Structure formats: C-alpha cells, structure tokens
C-alpha cells in the first residue's frame, strides 16, 4: 500500500490484496502475518508500521538483534522449530547492513549490521537447519562501489548455506589428543 517495493515480498508472502497476479495464473500459498518475523529492522514507513502492527508481525530492531545475538537465542527460529514442519525463508534486505559496508543500496540508513554481526546472523540461521530459501532485495549495482556490496552479499548468502569464515574442527577433521 505504501508503494515502496521493499515491503512487497512480505506483503506477497502474507497474501496482501493487489499482489495476486504477480505469478500469473500460478496458485499462491500464503502464510499468516503472525508467522512472519522481521529482524534487523532500522526503518519502516509510517503506513507499513501501521500494517505491521495491525497484522501482528513480530519486529526486532537492530538493538534487539544485538541483544539476541549476545544470548545466541533467536525467537523467530524458536517459533519455527516449534511449528509443525517449521522452515525458514530468509528475505535478505541488503540495506540491513551498515552503508559503510554495503553502499550499493537504494535506501541508506546508518547503524546497520557490521560484517561480523551479519555473518553471525547468517550462521545462526544456517545452524537452525530450517532455512529452505532466500531472496535478496535492495541491492542496486548502479550505486555499488566496484561490486563491494555484491561481494559482501554473496559472502553472507554463503554463510547462510554453510560456508564458514574460519576453519572449525568438525568430527571428520578434528584432532584427537589423549
């Protein structure tokens, strides 16, 4: 309703009216808005804020996310685990990152996630074993500085699907002493 594209994925996913024909004649399966969690949120348009409240969508801003990461607890993941056949779809809004890290976005809002914080979020999501899909929005190659934002986004999606920044011992390559 606001006309801003960054909320369209969530609106489509939750069955908002007016988006039915985006898939042509293909059927659309929707989720309840109460099953949607937004985290890393730094800016929501006034109309979207009203819709989020009306629809009972859970929102965690950057301050809350930093607290969640320190405790290594994620309410969204926990709700998905408790749901029948819980799965996660990650809509990765690249402007969730700090603009110093990711300048190639259309909506620049200071105070976003650092490189390490973003990787930690992706690693925690991967560790849940529930991620089945991802979409990437707000990446604008025309505003990017020599592909810097695209590279960071690619690295973060790699972490989301299991690529690790550092080598960590696993049962197959652990050194056993004794």
PDB file of N, CA, C and O in Angstrom, residues 8-31:
ATOM      1  N   UNK A   8       7.203  -5.412  -0.455  1.00  0.00           N
ATOM      2  CA  UNK A   8       6.369  -6.213  -1.344  1.00  0.00           C
ATOM      3  C   UNK A   8       6.549  -7.716  -1.130  1.00  0.00           C
ATOM      4  O   UNK A   8       5.581  -8.460  -1.224  1.00  0.00           O
ATOM      5  N   UNK A   9       7.755  -8.168  -0.859  1.00  0.00           N
ATOM      6  CA  UNK A   9       7.991  -9.600  -0.659  1.00  0.00           C
ATOM      7  C   UNK A   9       7.176 -10.089   0.531  1.00  0.00           C
ATOM      8  O   UNK A   9       6.480 -11.104   0.446  1.00  0.00           O
ATOM      9  N   UNK A  10       7.243  -9.364   1.634  1.00  0.00           N
ATOM     10  CA  UNK A  10       6.491  -9.756   2.824  1.00  0.00           C
ATOM     11  C   UNK A  10       4.993  -9.668   2.565  1.00  0.00           C
ATOM     12  O   UNK A  10       4.235 -10.548   2.969  1.00  0.00           O
ATOM     13  N   UNK A  11       4.563  -8.619   1.887  1.00  0.00           N
ATOM     14  CA  UNK A  11       3.147  -8.471   1.562  1.00  0.00           C
ATOM     15  C   UNK A  11       2.644  -9.608   0.701  1.00  0.00           C
ATOM     16  O   UNK A  11       1.566 -10.166   0.931  1.00  0.00           O
ATOM     17  N   UNK A  12       3.428  -9.967  -0.306  1.00  0.00           N
ATOM     18  CA  UNK A  12       3.068 -11.076  -1.188  1.00  0.00           C
ATOM     19  C   UNK A  12       2.997 -12.376  -0.402  1.00  0.00           C
ATOM     20  O   UNK A  12       2.053 -13.151  -0.519  1.00  0.00           O
ATOM     21  N   UNK A  13       4.019 -12.603   0.436  1.00  0.00           N
ATOM     22  CA  UNK A  13       4.086 -13.826   1.227  1.00  0.00           C
ATOM     23  C   UNK A  13       2.893 -13.971   2.163  1.00  0.00           C
ATOM     24  O   UNK A  13       2.400 -15.071   2.394  1.00  0.00           O
ATOM     25  N   UNK A  14       2.421 -12.835   2.680  1.00  0.00           N
ATOM     26  CA  UNK A  14       1.316 -12.867   3.642  1.00  0.00           C
ATOM     27  C   UNK A  14      -0.052 -12.714   2.988  1.00  0.00           C
ATOM     28  O   UNK A  14      -1.055 -12.577   3.691  1.00  0.00           O
ATOM     29  N   UNK A  15      -0.100 -12.715   1.659  1.00  0.00           N
ATOM     30  CA  UNK A  15      -1.392 -12.693   0.978  1.00  0.00           C
ATOM     31  C   UNK A  15      -2.064 -11.339   0.907  1.00  0.00           C
ATOM     32  O   UNK A  15      -3.295 -11.274   0.783  1.00  0.00           O
ATOM     33  N   UNK A  16      -1.288 -10.257   0.995  1.00  0.00           N
ATOM     34  CA  UNK A  16      -1.886  -8.929   0.890  1.00  0.00           C
ATOM     35  C   UNK A  16      -2.614  -8.787  -0.446  1.00  0.00           C
ATOM     36  O   UNK A  16      -2.131  -9.264  -1.481  1.00  0.00           O
ATOM     37  N   UNK A  17      -3.770  -8.133  -0.459  1.00  0.00           N
ATOM     38  CA  UNK A  17      -4.522  -7.970  -1.703  1.00  0.00           C
ATOM     39  C   UNK A  17      -3.767  -7.078  -2.692  1.00  0.00           C
ATOM     40  O   UNK A  17      -2.954  -6.253  -2.310  1.00  0.00           O
ATOM     41  N   UNK A  18      -4.049  -7.298  -3.962  1.00  0.00           N
ATOM     42  CA  UNK A  18      -3.450  -6.495  -5.019  1.00  0.00           C
ATOM     43  C   UNK A  18      -2.183  -7.096  -5.593  1.00  0.00           C
ATOM     44  O   UNK A  18      -1.642  -6.591  -6.565  1.00  0.00           O
ATOM     45  N   UNK A  19      -1.682  -8.156  -4.998  1.00  0.00           N
ATOM     46  CA  UNK A  19      -0.445  -8.785  -5.464  1.00  0.00           C
ATOM     47  C   UNK A  19      -0.706 -10.170  -6.049  1.00  0.00           C
ATOM     48  O   UNK A  19       0.228 -10.891  -6.375  1.00  0.00           O
ATOM     49  N   UNK A  20      -1.968 -10.535  -6.168  1.00  0.00           N
ATOM     50  CA  UNK A  20      -2.349 -11.886  -6.587  1.00  0.00           C
ATOM     51  C   UNK A  20      -1.825 -12.282  -7.960  1.00  0.00           C
ATOM     52  O   UNK A  20      -1.515 -13.433  -8.185  1.00  0.00           O
ATOM     53  N   UNK A  21      -1.728 -11.373  -8.882  1.00  0.00           N
ATOM     54  CA  UNK A  21      -1.387 -11.702 -10.260  1.00  0.00           C
ATOM     55  C   UNK A  21       0.120 -11.709 -10.524  1.00  0.00           C
ATOM     56  O   UNK A  21       0.533 -11.903 -11.668  1.00  0.00           O
ATOM     57  N   UNK A  22       0.937 -11.520  -9.514  1.00  0.00           N
ATOM     58  CA  UNK A  22       2.391 -11.479  -9.720  1.00  0.00           C
ATOM     59  C   UNK A  22       2.939 -12.777 -10.293  1.00  0.00           C
ATOM     60  O   UNK A  22       3.942 -12.774 -10.998  1.00  0.00           O
ATOM     61  N   UNK A  23       2.296 -13.887  -9.993  1.00  0.00           N
ATOM     62  CA  UNK A  23       2.737 -15.182 -10.510  1.00  0.00           C
ATOM     63  C   UNK A  23       1.898 -15.628 -11.703  1.00  0.00           C
ATOM     64  O   UNK A  23       1.936 -16.794 -12.082  1.00  0.00           O
ATOM     65  N   UNK A  24       1.151 -14.708 -12.289  1.00  0.00           N
ATOM     66  CA  UNK A  24       0.279 -15.086 -13.394  1.00  0.00           C
ATOM     67  C   UNK A  24      -0.841 -15.959 -12.877  1.00  0.00           C
ATOM     68  O   UNK A  24      -1.503 -15.625 -11.899  1.00  0.00           O
ATOM     69  N   UNK A  25      -1.040 -17.075 -13.514  1.00  0.00           N
ATOM     70  CA  UNK A  25      -2.107 -17.997 -13.125  1.00  0.00           C
ATOM     71  C   UNK A  25      -1.669 -18.992 -12.053  1.00  0.00           C
ATOM     72  O   UNK A  25      -2.472 -19.790 -11.585  1.00  0.00           O
ATOM     73  N   UNK A  26      -0.396 -18.983 -11.686  1.00  0.00           N
ATOM     74  CA  UNK A  26       0.090 -19.928 -10.672  1.00  0.00           C
ATOM     75  C   UNK A  26      -0.585 -19.654  -9.331  1.00  0.00           C
ATOM     76  O   UNK A  26      -0.787 -18.503  -8.952  1.00  0.00           O
ATOM     77  N   UNK A  27      -0.917 -20.716  -8.603  1.00  0.00           N
ATOM     78  CA  UNK A  27      -1.535 -20.502  -7.289  1.00  0.00           C
ATOM     79  C   UNK A  27      -0.521 -19.908  -6.306  1.00  0.00           C
ATOM     80  O   UNK A  27       0.683 -20.116  -6.435  1.00  0.00           O
ATOM     81  N   UNK A  28      -1.023 -19.171  -5.376  1.00  0.00           N
ATOM     82  CA  UNK A  28      -0.169 -18.546  -4.362  1.00  0.00           C
ATOM     83  C   UNK A  28      -0.514 -19.115  -3.000  1.00  0.00           C
ATOM     84  O   UNK A  28      -1.663 -19.071  -2.571  1.00  0.00           O
ATOM     85  N   UNK A  29       0.474 -19.661  -2.327  1.00  0.00           N
ATOM     86  CA  UNK A  29       0.312 -20.148  -0.960  1.00  0.00           C
ATOM     87  C   UNK A  29       0.819 -19.058  -0.025  1.00  0.00           C
ATOM     88  O   UNK A  29       1.935 -18.576  -0.178  1.00  0.00           O
ATOM     89  N   UNK A  30       0.013 -18.653   0.911  1.00  0.00           N
ATOM     90  CA  UNK A  30       0.374 -17.570   1.818  1.00  0.00           C
ATOM     91  C   UNK A  30       0.564 -18.094   3.233  1.00  0.00           C
ATOM     92  O   UNK A  30       0.079 -19.164   3.582  1.00  0.00           O
ATOM     93  N   UNK A  31       1.260 -17.297   4.017  1.00  0.00           N
ATOM     94  CA  UNK A  31       1.381 -17.579   5.444  1.00  0.00           C
ATOM     95  C   UNK A  31       0.597 -16.516   6.200  1.00  0.00           C
ATOM     96  O   UNK A  31       0.274 -15.457   5.663  1.00  0.00           O
TER      97      UNK A  31
END
